[in-house]
Each structure stands twice: as C-alpha cells, then as structure tokens.
C-alpha cells in the first residue's frame, strides 16, 4: 500500500504470487556498506496456493537516511534471490494503490516477449542430435574394435 517512500518502524506487507506452500522467504535490506540484513517480521513461511497472494511482513528499521535503499526477497528454502527493489525510508511513507495481481492468459496464448514454437529451429536441433548419436556410436565401435585387436595380439589373453 505504499509507493517508493515507505514508513520506518511500521509493519509492511509484501504480497507475492506464485509461492509454494511451506516455503520460507526473507525480506533483506542492504546497508550503506553493502551488507544484507533480514528485516522480515515473523518466520517468513507462506502457506498459500501458487495462484493466491501470500503476505510476507517486514519493517524498515528506524534511523535510516532518506536515500534509496535496496531491498530483496530471498527464498530461504532454496537460497534463491527472487527480486530486488528500491525503497526510500520515510517518517510517514507515501500511500499508493497496490498493483493488480497478474493473471496469466489461457495456456497456449503467447505472452509478451515470448516466441512461438514456429520460431524454434527444429530441423537444426534434429540434425545436431543425429550427429551426436552417430558420433557416439562410432566412438563406441572404435573403442570395442581396438579392444578386440589388443586381445588378438596378446594371444587371446585379456588386458588385465
């Protein structure tokens, strides 16, 4: 419910969609020396279905300068950094409406920035795969033939 200016010392709710129930997240703040610290309020576990908005509470500590600070959402369960954003610590914050929740189009509809399967070089991929398979078979055949020749030269006695 806030724009870039976020109130310090108040509980803020980060709403995220696409989480897996039981996953633990942390909201972290980067200090002026580049170190990250956890500003999550609570345990950070979400229990929502992936298509529901989950809430991760956090608070900006008092005493920060009113300059943009980096915040990040980190998935503690698998240590991935999900997203990074800027916030300006403020005494009162700057109320703003929440962005609408993203609703994906039906399966099969193209999303902006994606390519259709018609743009995929299917024939080139098949040729490369065939080349790899033929090369692998040839390599194994040569290796087996070399082993048979060594056994013949040794009078039928194995290499070992």
PDB file of C-alpha atoms in Angstrom, residues 2-8 12 29 60 64-71 85-94:
ATOM      1  CA  UNK A   2       2.988   2.374  -0.362  1.00  0.00           C
ATOM      2  CA  UNK A   3       4.943   3.861  -3.243  1.00  0.00           C
ATOM      3  CA  UNK A   4       8.722   4.193  -3.173  1.00  0.00           C
ATOM      4  CA  UNK A   5       8.630   6.088   0.157  1.00  0.00           C
ATOM      5  CA  UNK A   6       7.988   3.517   2.894  1.00  0.00           C
ATOM      6  CA  UNK A   7       7.369   4.336   6.572  1.00  0.00           C
ATOM      7  CA  UNK A   8      10.083   3.265   9.021  1.00  0.00           C
ATOM      8  CA  UNK A  12       4.652  -3.544   5.928  1.00  0.00           C
ATOM      9  CA  UNK A  29      17.845  -4.658   3.395  1.00  0.00           C
ATOM     10  CA  UNK A  60      12.248  -0.865   7.734  1.00  0.00           C
ATOM     11  CA  UNK A  64      17.892   5.078   8.121  1.00  0.00           C
ATOM     12  CA  UNK A  65      18.746   8.035   5.908  1.00  0.00           C
ATOM     13  CA  UNK A  66      16.053   9.136   3.450  1.00  0.00           C
ATOM     14  CA  UNK A  67      18.017   7.857   0.445  1.00  0.00           C
ATOM     15  CA  UNK A  68      17.000   4.913  -1.767  1.00  0.00           C
ATOM     16  CA  UNK A  69      17.841   1.567  -0.164  1.00  0.00           C
ATOM     17  CA  UNK A  70      17.941  -1.817  -1.860  1.00  0.00           C
ATOM     18  CA  UNK A  71      15.573  -4.476  -0.586  1.00  0.00           C
ATOM     19  CA  UNK A  85      13.626  -3.233  -5.444  1.00  0.00           C
ATOM     20  CA  UNK A  86      14.332   0.234  -4.065  1.00  0.00           C
ATOM     21  CA  UNK A  87      12.598   1.948  -1.165  1.00  0.00           C
ATOM     22  CA  UNK A  88      13.137   5.346   0.421  1.00  0.00           C
ATOM     23  CA  UNK A  89      12.798   5.302   4.224  1.00  0.00           C
ATOM     24  CA  UNK A  90      10.292   7.947   5.326  1.00  0.00           C
ATOM     25  CA  UNK A  91       8.576   9.082   8.523  1.00  0.00           C
ATOM     26  CA  UNK A  92       5.065   8.583   7.103  1.00  0.00           C
ATOM     27  CA  UNK A  93       5.518   6.857   3.770  1.00  0.00           C
ATOM     28  CA  UNK A  94       3.750   7.600   0.512  1.00  0.00           C
TER      29      UNK A  94
END
